Short mmCIF file of C-alpha atoms in Angstrom, two decimals:
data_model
loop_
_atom_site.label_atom_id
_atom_site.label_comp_id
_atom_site.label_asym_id
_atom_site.label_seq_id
_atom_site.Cartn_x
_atom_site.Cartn_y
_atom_site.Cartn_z
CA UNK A 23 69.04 82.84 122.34
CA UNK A 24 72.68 83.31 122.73
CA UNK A 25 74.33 82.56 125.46
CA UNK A 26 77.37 84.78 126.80
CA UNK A 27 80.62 84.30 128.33
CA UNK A 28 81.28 87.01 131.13
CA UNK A 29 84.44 85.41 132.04
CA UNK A 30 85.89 85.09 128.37
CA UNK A 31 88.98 87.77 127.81
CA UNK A 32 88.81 89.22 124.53
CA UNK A 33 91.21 87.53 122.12
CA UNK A 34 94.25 89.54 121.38
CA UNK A 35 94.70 89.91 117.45
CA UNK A 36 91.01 91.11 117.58
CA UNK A 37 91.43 93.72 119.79
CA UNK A 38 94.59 94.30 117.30
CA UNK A 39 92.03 94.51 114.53
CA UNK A 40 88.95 96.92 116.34
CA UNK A 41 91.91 99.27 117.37
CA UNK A 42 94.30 98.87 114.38
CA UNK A 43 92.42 97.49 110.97
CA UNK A 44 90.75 99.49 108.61
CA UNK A 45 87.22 99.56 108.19
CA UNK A 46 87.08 97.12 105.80
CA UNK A 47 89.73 94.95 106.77
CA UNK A 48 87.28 94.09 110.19
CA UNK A 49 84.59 93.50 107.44
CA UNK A 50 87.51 91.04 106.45
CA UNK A 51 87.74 89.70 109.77
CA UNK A 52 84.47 88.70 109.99
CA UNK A 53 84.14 86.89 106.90
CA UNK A 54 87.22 84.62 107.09
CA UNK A 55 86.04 83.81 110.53
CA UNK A 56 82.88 82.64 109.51
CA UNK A 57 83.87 79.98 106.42
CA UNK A 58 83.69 77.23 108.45
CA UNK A 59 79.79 76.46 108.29
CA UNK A 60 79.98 74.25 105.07
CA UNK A 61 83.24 72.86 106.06
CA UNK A 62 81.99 69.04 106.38
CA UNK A 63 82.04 66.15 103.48
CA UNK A 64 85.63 65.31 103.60
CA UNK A 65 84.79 61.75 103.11
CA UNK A 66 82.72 62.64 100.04
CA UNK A 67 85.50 65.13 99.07
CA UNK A 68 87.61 61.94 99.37
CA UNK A 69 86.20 60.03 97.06
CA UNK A 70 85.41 62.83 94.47
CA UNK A 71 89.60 63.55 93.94
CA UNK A 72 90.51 59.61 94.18
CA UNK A 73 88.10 59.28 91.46
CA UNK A 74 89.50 62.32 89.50
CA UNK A 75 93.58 60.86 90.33
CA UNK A 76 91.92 57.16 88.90
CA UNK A 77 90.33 59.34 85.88
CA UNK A 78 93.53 61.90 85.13
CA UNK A 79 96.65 60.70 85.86
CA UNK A 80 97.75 59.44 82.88
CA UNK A 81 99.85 62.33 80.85
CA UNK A 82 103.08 60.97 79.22
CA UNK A 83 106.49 61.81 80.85
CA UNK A 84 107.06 65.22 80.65
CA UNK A 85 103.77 66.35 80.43
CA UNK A 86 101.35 67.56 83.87
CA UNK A 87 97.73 66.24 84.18
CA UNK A 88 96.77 70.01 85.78
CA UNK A 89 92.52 70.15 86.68
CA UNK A 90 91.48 73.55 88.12
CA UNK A 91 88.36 73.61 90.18
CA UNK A 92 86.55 76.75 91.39
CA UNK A 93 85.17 76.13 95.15
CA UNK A 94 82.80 79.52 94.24
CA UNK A 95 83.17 80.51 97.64
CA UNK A 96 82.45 77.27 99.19
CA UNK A 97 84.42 75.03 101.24
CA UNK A 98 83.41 71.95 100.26
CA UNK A 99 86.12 70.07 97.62
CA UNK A 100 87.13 69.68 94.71
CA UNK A 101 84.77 72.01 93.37
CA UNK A 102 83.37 72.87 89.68
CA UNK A 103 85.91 71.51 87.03
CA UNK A 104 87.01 75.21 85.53
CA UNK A 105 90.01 74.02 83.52
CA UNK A 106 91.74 71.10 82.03
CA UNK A 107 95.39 69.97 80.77
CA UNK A 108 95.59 71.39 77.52
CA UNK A 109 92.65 73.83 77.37
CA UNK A 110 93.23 77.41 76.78
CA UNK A 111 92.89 79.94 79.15
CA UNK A 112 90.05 80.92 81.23
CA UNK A 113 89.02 84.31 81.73
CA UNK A 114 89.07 83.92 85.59
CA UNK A 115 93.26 85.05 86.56
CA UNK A 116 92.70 82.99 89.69
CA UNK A 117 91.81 79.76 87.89
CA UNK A 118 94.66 80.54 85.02
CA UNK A 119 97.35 81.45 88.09
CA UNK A 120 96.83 78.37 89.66
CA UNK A 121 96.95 76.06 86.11
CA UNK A 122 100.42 78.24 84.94
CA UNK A 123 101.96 77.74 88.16
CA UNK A 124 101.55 74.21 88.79
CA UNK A 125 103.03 73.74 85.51
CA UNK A 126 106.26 75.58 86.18
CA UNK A 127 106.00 73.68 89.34
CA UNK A 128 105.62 70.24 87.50
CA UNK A 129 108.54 71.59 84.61
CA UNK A 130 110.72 72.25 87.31
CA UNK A 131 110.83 68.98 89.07
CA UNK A 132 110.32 67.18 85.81
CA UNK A 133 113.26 69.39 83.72
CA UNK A 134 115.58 69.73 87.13
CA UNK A 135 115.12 65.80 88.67
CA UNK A 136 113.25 63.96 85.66
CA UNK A 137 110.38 63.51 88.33
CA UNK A 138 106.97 62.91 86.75
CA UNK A 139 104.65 65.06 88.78
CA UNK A 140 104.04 64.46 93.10
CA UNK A 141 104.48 60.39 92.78
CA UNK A 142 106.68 60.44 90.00
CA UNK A 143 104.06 58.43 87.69
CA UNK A 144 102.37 61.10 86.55
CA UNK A 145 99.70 62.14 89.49
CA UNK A 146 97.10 64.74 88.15
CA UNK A 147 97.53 67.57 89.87
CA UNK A 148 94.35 69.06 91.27
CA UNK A 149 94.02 72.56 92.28
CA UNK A 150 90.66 73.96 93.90
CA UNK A 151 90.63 78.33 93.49
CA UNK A 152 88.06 80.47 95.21
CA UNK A 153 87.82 78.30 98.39
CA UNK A 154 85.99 79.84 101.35
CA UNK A 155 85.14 83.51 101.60
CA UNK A 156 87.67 85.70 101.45
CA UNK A 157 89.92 82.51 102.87
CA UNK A 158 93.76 83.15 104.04
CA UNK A 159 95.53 80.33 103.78
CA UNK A 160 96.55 77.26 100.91
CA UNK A 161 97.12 74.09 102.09
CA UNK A 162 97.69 70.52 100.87
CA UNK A 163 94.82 68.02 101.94
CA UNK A 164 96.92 65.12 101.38
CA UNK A 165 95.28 64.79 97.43
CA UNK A 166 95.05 68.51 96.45
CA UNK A 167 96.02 71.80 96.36
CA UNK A 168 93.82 74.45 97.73
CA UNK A 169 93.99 78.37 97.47
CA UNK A 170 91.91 81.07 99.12
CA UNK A 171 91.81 84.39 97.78
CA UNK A 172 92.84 86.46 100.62
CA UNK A 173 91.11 89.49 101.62
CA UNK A 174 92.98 91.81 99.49
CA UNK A 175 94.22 93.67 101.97
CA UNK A 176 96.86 91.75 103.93
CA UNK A 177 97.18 88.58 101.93
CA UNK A 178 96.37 88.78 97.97
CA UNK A 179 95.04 85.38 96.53
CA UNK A 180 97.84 82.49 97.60
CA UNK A 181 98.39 81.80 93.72
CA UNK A 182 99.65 85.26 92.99
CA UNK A 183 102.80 83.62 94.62
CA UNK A 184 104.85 80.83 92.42
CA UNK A 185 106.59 79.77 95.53
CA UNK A 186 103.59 79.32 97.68
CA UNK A 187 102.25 77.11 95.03
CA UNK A 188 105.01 75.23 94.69
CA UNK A 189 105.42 75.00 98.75
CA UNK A 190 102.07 73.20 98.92
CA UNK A 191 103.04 70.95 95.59
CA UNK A 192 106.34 69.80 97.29
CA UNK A 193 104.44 68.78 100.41
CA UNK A 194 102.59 66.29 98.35
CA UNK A 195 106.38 65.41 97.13
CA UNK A 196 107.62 64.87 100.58
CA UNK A 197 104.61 62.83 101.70
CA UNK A 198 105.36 60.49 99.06
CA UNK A 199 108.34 60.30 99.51
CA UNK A 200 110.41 60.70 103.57
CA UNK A 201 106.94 61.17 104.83
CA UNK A 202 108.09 63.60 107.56
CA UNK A 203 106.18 63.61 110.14
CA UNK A 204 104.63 66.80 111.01
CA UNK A 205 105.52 67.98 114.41
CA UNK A 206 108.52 69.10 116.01
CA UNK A 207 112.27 68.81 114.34
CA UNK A 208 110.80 66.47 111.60
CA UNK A 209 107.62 68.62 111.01
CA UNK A 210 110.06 71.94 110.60
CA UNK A 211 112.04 69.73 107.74
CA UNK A 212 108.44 69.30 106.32
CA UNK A 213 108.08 72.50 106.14
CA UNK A 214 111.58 73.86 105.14
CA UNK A 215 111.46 71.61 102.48
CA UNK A 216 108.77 73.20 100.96
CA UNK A 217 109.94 76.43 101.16
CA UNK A 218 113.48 75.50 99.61
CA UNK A 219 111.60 73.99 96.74
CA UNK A 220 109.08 76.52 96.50
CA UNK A 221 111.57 79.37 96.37
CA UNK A 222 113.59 77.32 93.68
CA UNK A 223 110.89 77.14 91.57
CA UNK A 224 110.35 80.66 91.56
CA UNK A 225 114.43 81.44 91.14
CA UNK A 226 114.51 78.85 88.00
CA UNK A 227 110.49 80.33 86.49
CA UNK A 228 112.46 83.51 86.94
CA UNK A 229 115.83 82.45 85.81
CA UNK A 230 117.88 84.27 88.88
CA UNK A 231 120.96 82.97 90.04
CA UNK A 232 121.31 82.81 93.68
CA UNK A 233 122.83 86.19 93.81
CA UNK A 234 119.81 87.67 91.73
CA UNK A 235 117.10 86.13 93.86
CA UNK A 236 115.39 87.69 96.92
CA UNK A 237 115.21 84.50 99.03
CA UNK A 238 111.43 85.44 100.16
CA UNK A 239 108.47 83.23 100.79
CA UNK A 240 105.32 84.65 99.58
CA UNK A 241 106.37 87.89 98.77
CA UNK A 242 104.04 88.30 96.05
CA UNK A 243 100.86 87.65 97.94
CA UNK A 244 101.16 90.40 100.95
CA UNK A 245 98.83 93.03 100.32
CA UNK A 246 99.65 96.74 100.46
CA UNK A 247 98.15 96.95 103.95
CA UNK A 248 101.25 94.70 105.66
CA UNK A 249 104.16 96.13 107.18
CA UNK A 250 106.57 93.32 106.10
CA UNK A 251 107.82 92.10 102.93
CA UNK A 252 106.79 88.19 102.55
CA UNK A 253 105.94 85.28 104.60
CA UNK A 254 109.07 84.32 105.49
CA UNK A 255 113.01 85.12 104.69
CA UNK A 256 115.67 82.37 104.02
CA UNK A 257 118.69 84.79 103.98
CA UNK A 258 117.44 86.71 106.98
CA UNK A 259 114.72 84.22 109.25
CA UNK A 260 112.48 86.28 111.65
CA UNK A 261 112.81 89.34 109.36
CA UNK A 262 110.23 89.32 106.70
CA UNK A 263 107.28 91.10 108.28
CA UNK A 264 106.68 93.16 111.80
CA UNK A 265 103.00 94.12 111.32
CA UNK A 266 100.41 94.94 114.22
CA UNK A 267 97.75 92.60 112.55
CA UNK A 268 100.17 89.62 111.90
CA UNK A 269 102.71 90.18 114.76
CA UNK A 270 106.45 89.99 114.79
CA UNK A 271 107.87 87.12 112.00
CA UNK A 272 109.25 84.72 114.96
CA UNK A 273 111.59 82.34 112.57
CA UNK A 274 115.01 81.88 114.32
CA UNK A 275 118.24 81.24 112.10
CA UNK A 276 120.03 78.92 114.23
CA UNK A 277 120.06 76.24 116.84
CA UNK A 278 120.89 78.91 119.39
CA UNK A 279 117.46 80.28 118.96
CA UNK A 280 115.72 77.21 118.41
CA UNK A 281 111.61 77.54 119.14
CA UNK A 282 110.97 75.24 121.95
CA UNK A 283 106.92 75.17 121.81
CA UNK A 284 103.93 73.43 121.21
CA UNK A 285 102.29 76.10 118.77
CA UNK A 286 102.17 75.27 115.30
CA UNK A 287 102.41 71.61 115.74
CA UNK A 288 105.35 71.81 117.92
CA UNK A 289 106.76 75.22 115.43
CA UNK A 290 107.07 73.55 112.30
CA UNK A 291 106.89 76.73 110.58
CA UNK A 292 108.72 78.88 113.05
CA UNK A 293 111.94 76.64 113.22
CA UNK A 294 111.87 75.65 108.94
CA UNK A 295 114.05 79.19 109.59
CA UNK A 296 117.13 77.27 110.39
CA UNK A 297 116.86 74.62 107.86
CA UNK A 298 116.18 77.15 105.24
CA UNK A 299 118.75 79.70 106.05
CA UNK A 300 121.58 76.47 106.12
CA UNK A 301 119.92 76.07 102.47
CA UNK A 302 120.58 79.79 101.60
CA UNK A 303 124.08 79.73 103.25
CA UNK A 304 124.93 76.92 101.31
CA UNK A 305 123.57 77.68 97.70
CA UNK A 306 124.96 81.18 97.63
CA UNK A 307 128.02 79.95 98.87
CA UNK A 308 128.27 77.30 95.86
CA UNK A 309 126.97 80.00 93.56
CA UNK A 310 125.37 80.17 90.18
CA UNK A 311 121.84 78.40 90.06
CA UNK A 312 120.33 76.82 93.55
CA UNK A 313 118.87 74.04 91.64
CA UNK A 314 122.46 72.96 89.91
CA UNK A 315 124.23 71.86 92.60
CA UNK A 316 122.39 72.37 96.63
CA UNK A 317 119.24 71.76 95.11
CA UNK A 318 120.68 68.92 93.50
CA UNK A 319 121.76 67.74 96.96
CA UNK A 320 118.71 68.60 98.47
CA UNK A 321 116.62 66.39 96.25
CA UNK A 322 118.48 63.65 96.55
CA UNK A 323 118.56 63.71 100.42
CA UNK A 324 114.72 63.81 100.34
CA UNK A 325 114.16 60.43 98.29
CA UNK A 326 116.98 58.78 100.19
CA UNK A 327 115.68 56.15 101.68
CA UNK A 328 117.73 56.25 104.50
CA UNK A 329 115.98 59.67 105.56
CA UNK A 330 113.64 58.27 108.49
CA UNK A 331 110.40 60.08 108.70
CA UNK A 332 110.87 61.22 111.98
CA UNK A 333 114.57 62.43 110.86
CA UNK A 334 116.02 65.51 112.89
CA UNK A 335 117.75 68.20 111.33
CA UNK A 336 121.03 66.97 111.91
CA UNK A 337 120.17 63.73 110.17
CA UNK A 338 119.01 65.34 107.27
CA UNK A 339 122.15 67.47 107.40
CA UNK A 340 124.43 64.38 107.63
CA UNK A 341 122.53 63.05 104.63
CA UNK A 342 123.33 66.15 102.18
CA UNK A 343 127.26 66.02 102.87
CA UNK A 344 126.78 62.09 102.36
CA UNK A 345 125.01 63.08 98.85
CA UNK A 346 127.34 66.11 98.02
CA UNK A 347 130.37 63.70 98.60
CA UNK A 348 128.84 61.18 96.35
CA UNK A 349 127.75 63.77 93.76
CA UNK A 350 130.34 66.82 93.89
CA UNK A 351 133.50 65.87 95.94
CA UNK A 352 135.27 66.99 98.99
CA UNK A 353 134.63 70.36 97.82
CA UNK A 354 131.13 70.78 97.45
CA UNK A 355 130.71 68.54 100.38
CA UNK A 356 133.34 70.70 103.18
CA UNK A 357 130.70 74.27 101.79
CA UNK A 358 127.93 72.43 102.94
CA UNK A 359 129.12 71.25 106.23
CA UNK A 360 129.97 74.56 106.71
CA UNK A 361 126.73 76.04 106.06
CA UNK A 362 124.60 73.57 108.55
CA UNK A 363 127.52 74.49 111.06
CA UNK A 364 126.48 77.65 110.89
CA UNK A 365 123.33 77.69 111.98
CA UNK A 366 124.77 75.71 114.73
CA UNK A 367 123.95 71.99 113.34
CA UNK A 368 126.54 69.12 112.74
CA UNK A 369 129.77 68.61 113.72
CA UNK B 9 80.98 59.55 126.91
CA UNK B 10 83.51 61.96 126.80
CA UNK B 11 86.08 62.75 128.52
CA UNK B 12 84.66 66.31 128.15
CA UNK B 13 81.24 65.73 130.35
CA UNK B 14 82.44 67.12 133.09
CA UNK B 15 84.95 70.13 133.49
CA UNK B 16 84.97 70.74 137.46
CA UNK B 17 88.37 70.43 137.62
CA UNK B 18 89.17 72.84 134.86
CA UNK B 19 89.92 76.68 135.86
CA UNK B 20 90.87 77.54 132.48
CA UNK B 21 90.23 76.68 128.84
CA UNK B 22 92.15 78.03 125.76
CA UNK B 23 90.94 77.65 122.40
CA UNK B 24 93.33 79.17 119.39
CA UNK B 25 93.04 78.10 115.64
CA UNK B 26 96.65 77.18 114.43
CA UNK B 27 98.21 75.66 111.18
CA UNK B 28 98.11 77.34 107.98
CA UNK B 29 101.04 78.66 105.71
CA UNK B 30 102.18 80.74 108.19
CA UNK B 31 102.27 80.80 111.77
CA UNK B 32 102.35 84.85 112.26
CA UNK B 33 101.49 84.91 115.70
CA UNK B 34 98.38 87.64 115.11
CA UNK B 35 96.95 84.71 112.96
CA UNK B 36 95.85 82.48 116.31
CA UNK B 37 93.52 85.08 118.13
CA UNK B 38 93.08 82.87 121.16
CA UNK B 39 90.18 83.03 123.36
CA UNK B 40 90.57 82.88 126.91
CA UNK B 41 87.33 81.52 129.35
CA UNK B 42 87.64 81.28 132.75
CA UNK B 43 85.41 78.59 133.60
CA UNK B 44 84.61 79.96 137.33
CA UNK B 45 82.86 83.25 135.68
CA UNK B 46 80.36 80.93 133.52
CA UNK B 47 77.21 79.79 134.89
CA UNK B 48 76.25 76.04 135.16
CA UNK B 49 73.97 75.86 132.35
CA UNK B 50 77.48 77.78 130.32
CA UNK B 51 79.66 74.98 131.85
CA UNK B 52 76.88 72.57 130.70
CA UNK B 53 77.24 74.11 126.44
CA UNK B 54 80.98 74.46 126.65
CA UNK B 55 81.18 70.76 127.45
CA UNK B 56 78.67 69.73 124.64
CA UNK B 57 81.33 71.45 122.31
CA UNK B 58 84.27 70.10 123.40
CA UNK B 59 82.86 66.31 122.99
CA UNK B 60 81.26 67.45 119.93
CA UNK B 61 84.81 68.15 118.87
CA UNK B 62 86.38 64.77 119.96
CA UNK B 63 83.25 63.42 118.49
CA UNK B 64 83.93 65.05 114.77
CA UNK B 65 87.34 64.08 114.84
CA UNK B 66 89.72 65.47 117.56
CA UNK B 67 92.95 64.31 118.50
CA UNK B 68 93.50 63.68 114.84
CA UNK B 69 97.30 64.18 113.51
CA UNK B 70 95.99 67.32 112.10
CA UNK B 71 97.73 70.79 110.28
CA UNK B 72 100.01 68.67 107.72
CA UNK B 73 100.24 71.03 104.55
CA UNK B 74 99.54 73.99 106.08
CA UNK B 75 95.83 72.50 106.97
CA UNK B 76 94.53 74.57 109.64
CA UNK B 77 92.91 73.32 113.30
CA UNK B 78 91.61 74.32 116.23
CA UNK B 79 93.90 73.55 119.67
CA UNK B 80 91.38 73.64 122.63
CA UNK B 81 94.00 73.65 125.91
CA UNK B 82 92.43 72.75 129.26
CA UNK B 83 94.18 74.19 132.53
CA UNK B 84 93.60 73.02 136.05
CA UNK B 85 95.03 75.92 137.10
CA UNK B 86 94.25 80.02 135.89
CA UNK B 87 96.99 81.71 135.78
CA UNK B 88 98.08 82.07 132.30
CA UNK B 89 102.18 80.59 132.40
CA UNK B 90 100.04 77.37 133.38
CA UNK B 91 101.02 74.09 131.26
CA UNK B 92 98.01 72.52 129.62
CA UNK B 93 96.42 69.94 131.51
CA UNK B 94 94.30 68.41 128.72
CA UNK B 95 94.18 68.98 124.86
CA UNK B 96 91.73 68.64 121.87
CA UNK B 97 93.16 69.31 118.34
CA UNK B 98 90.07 69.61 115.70
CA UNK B 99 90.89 69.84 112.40
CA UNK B 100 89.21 73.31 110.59
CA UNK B 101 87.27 70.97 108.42
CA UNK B 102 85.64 69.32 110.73
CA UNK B 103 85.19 71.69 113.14
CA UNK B 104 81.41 72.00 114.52
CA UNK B 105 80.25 75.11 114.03
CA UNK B 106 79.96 75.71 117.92
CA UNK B 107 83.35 75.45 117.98
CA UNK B 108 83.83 78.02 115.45
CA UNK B 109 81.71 80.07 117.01
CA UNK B 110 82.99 79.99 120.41
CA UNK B 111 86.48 80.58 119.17
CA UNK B 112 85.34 83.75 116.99
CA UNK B 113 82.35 84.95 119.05
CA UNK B 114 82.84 83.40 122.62
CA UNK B 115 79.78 82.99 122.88
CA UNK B 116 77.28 79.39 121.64
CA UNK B 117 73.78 79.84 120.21
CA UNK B 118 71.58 77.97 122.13
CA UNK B 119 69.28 75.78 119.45
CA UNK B 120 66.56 76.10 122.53
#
């Protein structure tokens, strides 16, 4: 027997869907909603990837330790073992995405900062494809990376996107390294940091100067059905997609506009915006690559040990012109002043 | 015990699944229940699955990486600019599947 709530109002973005969704893209609805049956184990799912990081991590410098799982559907992790480092490619585009992207990811921050993988010894990086049922969302679990496959109609699988799979990479990066906390100013660092990694990876995979790149989040992985263009936008925040299923993109630009909330773990990914459009402000200003010079910066403000893990914006900010100074001169160091000024941070 | 077994005071609960990659705001779908339209035996289920949360692992840090959980707000009062009184943060993984259910459905299967 069921019981029924007379007095429960019916949630918003499904009354968004029944008047507004396709046919199938309720269908969709319905499946997403209902992965979370098998979603226990995570102490078992523990052990299972520190076993595989004890059994894999062990490629030379320069070379990634990649393991592809597929979840088949399931959410229980890692997974059946679908590819290895070194093995050529599988038939499945999912599986092969995922193993091709976290290598850029891996070349990137191995060719750009000489780091060797997340911990900079040569952590295996474990990717799990397929999770859930139609599943929107990738995430890092703190020892892998995990990708659903979208329902095809608003959000393609989340390794059709480069950036997105380096976003989730790079918070495995942070948490070894400032170990931002995740909520509020500190969380939105989290958060922005991934993106401005994420989208670097893509610009340098892609070979774009900062004039040549789009300066989107996720573009790749919206499907045909969304009125927006990507996940988020670092040259424009709050612009990137105004769709009836999704809503409005609420990322602000600057301090003025500043989320005050507790959504979203106090709106770590609403107010990344202002972090990540200083970053944009900055690297176009500078010019040529992002990865030369503010990405440069930006790197070296992360593994600073002076960067507190509850650090606000501003002290990450204050951090940068310390490392431009060091790095680049007055020069260098004045542009990027400027740029967290403009979004209305430092002095 | 919980601090769940009894929800007299409450007008109002929330629940909304946050986290994720994104926080588009269509993502969340919360789910409204005003607790004065549910029955006793109703008040009785909805505060099984609220300590069945805590019990599974709420008030965890939870949503770093772009995890997802479920935020379960309690109000005192039912108007809707009300400030939470009381809140429960499950992460998805562990989420019971009342929970789940409830959020999606707003409804619980009885197992009787």
């Amino acid at each position: 027997m069921a019981t029924r709530y007379p007095g429960v109002i019916p949630p918003h973005m499904l009354k968004r869907l029944s008047e507004h969704g396709s046919e199938s893209q309720r269908r969709w609805a319905s499946s997403t909603l209902s992965t979370d049956r098998h979603f226990r184990q995570p102490m078992a799912a523990r052990e299972m990837a520190a076993a595989l990081h004890a059994e894999y991590s062990n490629s030379p410098r320069g070379t990634p330790s990649r393991y592809i799982f597929d979840a088949g559907h399931k959410t229980e992790l890692p997974g059946e073992l679908v590819l290895s480092e070194g093995e050529p490619a599988t038939a499945d585009d999912t599986a092969h995405e995922a193993y091709t992207d976290l290598g850029a990811t891996y070349r990137f921050f191995y060719d750009v900062f000489e780091r060797h993988s997340i911990d900079g010894e040569g952590m295996a990086l474990l990717g799990s494809v397929h999770y859930g049922e139609a599943y929107q969302n990738a995430f890092w679990d703190g020892r892998q990376m995990v990708f659903g496959d979208g329902d095809g109609e608003i959000f393609l699988p989340f390794t059709r996107a480069i950036d997105v799979v380096a976003h989730e990479l790079t918070h495995g990066v942070t948490e070894l390294t400032a170990g931002l906390v995740y909520y509020n100013q500190s969380g939105a660092l989290n958060e922005s940091i991934s993106d401005v990694f994420g989208v670097m990876v893509k610009q340098y995979q892609a070979g774009q100067t900062v004039d040549e790149a789009d300066w989107l989040i996720g573009a790749a992985l919206l499907g045909p059905e969304v009125q927006g263009k990507a996940l988020r936008s670092m040259a424009a925040p709050g612009t990137a997609y105004d769709d009836p299923v999704l809503g409005k993109d609420p990322q602000p630009g600057h301090m003025d506009q500043f989320v005050d909330t507790t959504d979203d773990n106090g709106g770590v990914h609403i107010n990344s915006g202002i972090p990540n459009h200083a970053f944009y402000l900055i690297a176009t200003e500078l010019g040529g690559y992002s990865w030369e010079t503010a990405g440069a910066i930006w790197y070296a403000a992360l593994t600073d040990e002076r960067l507190a893990n509850d650090a606000q914006f501003v002290d990450f900010a204050g951090l940068t012109m310390a490392h431009a100074t060091q790095r680049f001169g007055s020069k260098v160091a004045d542009i990027v002043q400027k740029g967290w000024q403009q979004v209305g941070i430092g002095p | 015990m919980s601090r769940f077994d009894d929800l007299n005071h409450i007008a109002r609960l929330r629940i909304t699944r946050e986290g994720g990659i994104v926080a588009a705001p269509g993502l969340a779908r919360p789910r409204d229940i005003e607790l004065s339209r549910c029955s006793p035996p109703e008040q009785q289920q909805l505060c099984k699955v609220l300590a069945a949360g805590e019990a599974a692992g709420g008030d965890q840090a939870c949503g770093a990486g772009d995890q997802r959980y479920f935020r379960i707000c309690l109000f005192t009062l039912s108007r809707q600019e009300a400030q939470p009184d009381d809140e429960l943060r499950v992460p998805e993984s562990l989420a019971p599947d009342a929970l789940v259910q409830l959020w999606r459905d707003g409804r619980i299967d009885d197992p009787s």
